[in-house]
mmCIF file of C-alpha atoms in Angstrom:
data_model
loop_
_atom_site.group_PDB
_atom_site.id
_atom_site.type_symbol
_atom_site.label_atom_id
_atom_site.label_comp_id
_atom_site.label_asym_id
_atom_site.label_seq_id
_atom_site.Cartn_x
_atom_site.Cartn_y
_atom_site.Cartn_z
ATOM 1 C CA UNK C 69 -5.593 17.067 -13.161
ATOM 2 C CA UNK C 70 -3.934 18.449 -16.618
ATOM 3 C CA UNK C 71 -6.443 18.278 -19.636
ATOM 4 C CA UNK C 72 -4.377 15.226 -20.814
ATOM 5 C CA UNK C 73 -5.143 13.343 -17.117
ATOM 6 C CA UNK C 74 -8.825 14.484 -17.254
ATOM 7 C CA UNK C 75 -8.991 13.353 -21.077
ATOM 8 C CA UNK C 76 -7.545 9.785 -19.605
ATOM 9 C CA UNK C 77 -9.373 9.700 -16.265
ATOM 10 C CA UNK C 78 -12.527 10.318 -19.009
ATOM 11 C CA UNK C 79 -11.567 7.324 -21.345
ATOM 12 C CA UNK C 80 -11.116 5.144 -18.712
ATOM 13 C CA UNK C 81 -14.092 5.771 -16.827
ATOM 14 C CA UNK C 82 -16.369 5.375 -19.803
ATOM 15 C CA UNK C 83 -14.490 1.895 -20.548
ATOM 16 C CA UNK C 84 -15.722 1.324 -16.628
ATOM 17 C CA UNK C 85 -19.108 2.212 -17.585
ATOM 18 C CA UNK C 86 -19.850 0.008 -20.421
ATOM 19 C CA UNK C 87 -17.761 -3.131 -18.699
ATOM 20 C CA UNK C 88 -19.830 -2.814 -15.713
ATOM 21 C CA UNK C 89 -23.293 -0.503 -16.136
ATOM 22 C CA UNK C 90 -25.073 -0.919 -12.842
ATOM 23 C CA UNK C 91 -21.589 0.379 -11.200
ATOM 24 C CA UNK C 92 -21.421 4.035 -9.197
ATOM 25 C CA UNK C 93 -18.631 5.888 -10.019
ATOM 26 C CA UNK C 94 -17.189 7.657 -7.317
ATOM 27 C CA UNK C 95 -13.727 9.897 -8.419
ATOM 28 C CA UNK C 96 -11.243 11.819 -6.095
ATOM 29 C CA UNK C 97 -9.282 14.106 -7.972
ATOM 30 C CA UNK C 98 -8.501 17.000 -6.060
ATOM 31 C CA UNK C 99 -9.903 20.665 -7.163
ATOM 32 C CA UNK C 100 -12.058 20.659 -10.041
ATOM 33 C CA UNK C 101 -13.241 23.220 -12.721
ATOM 34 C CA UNK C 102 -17.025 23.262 -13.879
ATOM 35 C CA UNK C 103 -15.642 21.900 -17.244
ATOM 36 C CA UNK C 104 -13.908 19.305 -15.591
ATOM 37 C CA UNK C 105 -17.329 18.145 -13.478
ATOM 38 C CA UNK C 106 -18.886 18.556 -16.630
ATOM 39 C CA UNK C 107 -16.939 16.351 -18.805
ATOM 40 C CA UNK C 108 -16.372 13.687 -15.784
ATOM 41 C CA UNK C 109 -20.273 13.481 -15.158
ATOM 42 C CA UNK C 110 -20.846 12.983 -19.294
ATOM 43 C CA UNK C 111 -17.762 9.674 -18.497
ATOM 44 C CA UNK C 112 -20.431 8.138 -16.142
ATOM 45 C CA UNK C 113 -19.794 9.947 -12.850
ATOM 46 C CA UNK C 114 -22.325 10.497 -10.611
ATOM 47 C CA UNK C 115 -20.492 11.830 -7.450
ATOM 48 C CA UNK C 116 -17.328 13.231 -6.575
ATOM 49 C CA UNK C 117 -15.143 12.937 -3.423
ATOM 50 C CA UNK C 118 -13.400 15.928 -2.079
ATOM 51 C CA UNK C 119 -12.146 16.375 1.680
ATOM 52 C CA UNK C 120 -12.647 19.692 3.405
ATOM 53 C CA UNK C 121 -9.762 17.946 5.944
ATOM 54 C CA UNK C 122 -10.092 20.418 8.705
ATOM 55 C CA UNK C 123 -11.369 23.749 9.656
ATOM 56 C CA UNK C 124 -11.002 26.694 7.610
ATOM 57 C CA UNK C 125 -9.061 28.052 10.760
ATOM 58 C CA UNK C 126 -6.644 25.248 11.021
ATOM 59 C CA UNK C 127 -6.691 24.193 6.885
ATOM 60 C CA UNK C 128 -3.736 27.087 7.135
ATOM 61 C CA UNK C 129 -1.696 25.122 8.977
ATOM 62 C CA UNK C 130 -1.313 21.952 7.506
ATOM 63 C CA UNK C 131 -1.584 22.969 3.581
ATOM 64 C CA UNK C 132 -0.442 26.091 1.765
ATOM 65 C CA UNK C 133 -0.478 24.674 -1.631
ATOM 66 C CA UNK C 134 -4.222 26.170 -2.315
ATOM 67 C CA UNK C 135 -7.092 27.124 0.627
ATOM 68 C CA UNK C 136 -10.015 25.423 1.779
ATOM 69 C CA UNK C 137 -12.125 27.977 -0.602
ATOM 70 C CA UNK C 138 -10.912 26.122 -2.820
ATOM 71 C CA UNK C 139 -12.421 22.833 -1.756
ATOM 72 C CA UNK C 140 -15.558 24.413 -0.930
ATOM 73 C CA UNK C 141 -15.970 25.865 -4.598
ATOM 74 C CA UNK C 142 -15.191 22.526 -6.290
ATOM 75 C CA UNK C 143 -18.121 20.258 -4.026
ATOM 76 C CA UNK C 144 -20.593 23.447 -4.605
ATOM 77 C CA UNK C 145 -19.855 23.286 -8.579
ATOM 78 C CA UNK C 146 -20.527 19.511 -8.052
ATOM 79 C CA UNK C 147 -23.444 20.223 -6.618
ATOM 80 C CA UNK C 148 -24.908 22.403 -8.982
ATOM 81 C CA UNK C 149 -24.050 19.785 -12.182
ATOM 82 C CA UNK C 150 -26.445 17.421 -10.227
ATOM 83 C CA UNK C 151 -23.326 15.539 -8.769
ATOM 84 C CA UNK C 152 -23.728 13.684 -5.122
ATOM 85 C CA UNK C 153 -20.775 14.833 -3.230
ATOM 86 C CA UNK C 154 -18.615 12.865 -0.416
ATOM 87 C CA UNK C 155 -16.219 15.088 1.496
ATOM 88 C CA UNK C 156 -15.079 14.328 5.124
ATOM 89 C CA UNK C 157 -11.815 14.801 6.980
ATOM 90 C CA UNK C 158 -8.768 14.207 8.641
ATOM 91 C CA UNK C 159 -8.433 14.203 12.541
ATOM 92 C CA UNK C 160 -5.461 14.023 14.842
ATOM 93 C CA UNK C 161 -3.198 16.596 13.205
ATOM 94 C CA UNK C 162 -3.127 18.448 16.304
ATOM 95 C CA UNK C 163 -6.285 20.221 15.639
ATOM 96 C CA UNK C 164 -8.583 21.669 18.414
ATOM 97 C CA UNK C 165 -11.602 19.721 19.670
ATOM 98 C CA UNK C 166 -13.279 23.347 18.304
ATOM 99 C CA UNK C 167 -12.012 22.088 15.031
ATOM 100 C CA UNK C 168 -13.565 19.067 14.637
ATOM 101 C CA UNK C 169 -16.865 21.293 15.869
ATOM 102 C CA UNK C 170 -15.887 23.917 12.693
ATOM 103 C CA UNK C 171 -16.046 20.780 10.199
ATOM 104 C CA UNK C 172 -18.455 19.332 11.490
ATOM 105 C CA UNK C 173 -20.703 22.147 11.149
ATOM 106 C CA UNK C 174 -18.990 23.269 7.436
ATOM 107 C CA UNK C 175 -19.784 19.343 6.746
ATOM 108 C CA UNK C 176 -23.392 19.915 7.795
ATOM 109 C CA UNK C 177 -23.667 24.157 5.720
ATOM 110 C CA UNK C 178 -22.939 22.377 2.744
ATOM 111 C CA UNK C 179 -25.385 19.762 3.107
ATOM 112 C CA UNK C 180 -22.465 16.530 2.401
ATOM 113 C CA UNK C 181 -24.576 13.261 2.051
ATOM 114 C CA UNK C 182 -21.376 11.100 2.355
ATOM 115 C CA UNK C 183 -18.964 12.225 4.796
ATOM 116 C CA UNK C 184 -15.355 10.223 5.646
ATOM 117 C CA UNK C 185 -13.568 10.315 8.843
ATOM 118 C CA UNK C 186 -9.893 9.975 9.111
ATOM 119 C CA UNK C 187 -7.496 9.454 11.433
ATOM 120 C CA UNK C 188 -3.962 10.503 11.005
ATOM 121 C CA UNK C 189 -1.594 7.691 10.700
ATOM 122 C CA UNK C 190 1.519 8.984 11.335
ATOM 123 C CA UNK C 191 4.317 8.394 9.227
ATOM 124 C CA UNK C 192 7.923 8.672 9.848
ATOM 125 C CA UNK C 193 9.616 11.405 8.057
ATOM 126 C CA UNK C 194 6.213 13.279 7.308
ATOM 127 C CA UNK C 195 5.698 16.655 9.331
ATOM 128 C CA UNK C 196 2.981 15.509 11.096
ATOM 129 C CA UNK C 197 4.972 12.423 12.419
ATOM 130 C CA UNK C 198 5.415 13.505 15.951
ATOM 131 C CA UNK C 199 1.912 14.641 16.304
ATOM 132 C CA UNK C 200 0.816 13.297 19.264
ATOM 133 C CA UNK C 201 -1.264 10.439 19.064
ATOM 134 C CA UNK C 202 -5.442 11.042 18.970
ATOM 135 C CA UNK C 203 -6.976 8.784 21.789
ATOM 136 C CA UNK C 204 -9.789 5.966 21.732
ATOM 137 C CA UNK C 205 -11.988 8.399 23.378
ATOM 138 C CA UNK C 206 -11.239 11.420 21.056
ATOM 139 C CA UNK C 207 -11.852 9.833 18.253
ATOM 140 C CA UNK C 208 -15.488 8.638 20.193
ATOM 141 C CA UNK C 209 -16.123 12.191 20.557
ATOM 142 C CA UNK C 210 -15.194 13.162 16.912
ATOM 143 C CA UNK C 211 -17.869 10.774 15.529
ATOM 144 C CA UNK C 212 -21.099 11.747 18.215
ATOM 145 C CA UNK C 213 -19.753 15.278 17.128
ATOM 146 C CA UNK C 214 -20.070 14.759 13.063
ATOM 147 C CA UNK C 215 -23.334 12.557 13.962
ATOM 148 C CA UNK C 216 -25.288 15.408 15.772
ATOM 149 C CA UNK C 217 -24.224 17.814 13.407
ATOM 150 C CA UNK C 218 -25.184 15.307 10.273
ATOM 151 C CA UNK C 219 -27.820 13.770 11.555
ATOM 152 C CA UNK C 220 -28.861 12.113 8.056
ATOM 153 C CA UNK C 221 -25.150 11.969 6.397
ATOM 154 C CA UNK C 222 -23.401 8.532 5.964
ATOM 155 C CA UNK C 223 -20.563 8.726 8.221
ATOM 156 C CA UNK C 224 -17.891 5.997 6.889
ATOM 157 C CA UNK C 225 -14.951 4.508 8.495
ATOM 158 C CA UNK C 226 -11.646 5.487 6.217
ATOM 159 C CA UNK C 227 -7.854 6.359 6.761
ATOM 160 C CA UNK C 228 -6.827 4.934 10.169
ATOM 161 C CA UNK C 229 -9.226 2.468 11.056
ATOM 162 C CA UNK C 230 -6.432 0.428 11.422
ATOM 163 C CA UNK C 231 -5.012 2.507 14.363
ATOM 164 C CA UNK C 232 -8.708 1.862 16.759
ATOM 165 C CA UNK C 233 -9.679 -1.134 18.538
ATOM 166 C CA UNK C 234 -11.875 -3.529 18.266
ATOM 167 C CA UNK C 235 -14.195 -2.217 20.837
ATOM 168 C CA UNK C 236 -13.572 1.278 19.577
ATOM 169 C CA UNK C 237 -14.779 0.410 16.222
ATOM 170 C CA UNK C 238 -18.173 -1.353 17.943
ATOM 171 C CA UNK C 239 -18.320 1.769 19.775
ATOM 172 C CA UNK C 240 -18.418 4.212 17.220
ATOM 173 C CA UNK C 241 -20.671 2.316 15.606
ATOM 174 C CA UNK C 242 -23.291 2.336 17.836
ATOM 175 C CA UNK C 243 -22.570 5.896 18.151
ATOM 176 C CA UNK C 244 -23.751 6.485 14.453
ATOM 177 C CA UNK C 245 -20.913 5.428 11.934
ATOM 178 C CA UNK C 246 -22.817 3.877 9.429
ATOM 179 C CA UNK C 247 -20.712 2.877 6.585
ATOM 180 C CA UNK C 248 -17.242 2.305 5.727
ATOM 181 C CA UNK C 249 -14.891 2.964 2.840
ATOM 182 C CA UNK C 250 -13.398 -0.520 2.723
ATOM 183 C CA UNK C 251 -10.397 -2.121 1.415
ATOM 184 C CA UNK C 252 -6.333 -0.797 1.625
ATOM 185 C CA UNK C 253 -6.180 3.063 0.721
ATOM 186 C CA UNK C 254 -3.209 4.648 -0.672
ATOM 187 C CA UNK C 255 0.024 3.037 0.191
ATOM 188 C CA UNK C 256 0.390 3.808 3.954
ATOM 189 C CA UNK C 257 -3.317 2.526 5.800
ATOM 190 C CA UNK C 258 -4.873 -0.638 5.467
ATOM 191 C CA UNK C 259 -8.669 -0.671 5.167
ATOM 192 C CA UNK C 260 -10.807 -3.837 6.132
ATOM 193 C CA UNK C 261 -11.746 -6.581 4.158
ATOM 194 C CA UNK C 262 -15.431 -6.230 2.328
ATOM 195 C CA UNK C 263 -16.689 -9.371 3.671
ATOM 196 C CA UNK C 264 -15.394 -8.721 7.350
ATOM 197 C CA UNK C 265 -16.973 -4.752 7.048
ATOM 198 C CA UNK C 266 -20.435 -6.390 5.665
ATOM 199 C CA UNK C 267 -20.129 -9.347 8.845
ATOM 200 C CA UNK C 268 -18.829 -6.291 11.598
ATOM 201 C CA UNK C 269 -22.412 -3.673 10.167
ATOM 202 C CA UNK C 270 -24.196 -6.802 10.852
ATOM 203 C CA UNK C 271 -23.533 -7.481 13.788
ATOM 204 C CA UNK C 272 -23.469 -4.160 14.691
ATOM 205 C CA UNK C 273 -27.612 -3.927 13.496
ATOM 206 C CA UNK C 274 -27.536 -2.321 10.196
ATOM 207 C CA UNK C 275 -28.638 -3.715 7.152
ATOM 208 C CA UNK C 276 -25.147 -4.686 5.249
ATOM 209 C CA UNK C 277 -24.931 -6.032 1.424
#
């Protein structure tokens, strides 16, 4: 963000603050500065979302607008502010299963409490539209993959949910997906509806709000 965003983003989120007090404020912004951590924690932060996406090997790839370093340096200044960090990724760009491994274990150096798995939903007219198509299983493996290497992270349901079926989503579950980010996210994927998540964790075993 410009210094005029981050001065608005800052405004607002202090207006959040003092309209609702007991609420955690969670922000995804992109890369971040130590003076921009520092001024978002003083709005009421307390942790900041930033996806690694893929491996450092395969980040090349997909993005060339800035590098993975990048991404890595912005959660560890979090991190050293005293901000909780959520940072995840994005599966089924026609990465290797070695890949998911590398993130997995980059999730797991870094020592991310909150970790988001995506899946690609593939958009017509995008550059990853013809991608083929991640399977059921693959994404099965994906999740016992980020569980055993994050063996106390909160691995949560985002992008793409929409794409797995029902007995998928049980599935991964009682693999160890333990939380989901709920609700529609940006303006391509649908999420799930809060009161259907809390019902499907229930059911599933865990405790749900």
């Amino acid at each position: 963000p410009s210094r005029r965003e981050l001065r608005e983003y800052c405004e607002r989120l202090r207006e959040v603050k003092r309209t609702h007090p007991a609420l955690e404020v969670c922000v995804s912004l992109g890369l971040l500065s130590e003076e921009d951590l520092s001024a978002l924690k003083d709005a009421g932060v307390v942790r900041i979302h930033c996806n690694l996406e893929t491996s450092p090997e395969f980040f090349r790839e997909v993005c060339t607008s800035h590098r993975i370093d990048d991404k890595i340096e912005t959660l560890k200044r979090a991190k050293a502010l005293g901000l909780d960090v959520c940072s995840g990724g994005l599966i089924g760009m026609g990465e290797t299963l070695l890949d998911r491994i590398r993130l997995a274990r980059l999730c797991r150096e870094l020592e991310v409490p909150s970790i988001p798995i995506n899946l690609l939903y593939r958009v017509p007219g995008t550059p990853l539209a013809n991608v083929e198509a991640l399977s059921q299983d693959e994404f099965l493996v994906a999740a016992a993959l980020f569980r055993l290497a994050n063996p106390t992270a909160y691995l949560r349901f985002a992008g793409g949910r929409s794409l797995l079926t029902p007995d998928t989503v049980r599935e991964a579950m009682r693999i160890g997906i333990n939380s989901a980010i709920s609700g529609d996210l940006l303006t391509t994927t649908s999420g799930g509806n809060p009161i259907d998540d809390a019902a499907l964790f229930s059911n599933a075993g865990y405790d749900a709000p």
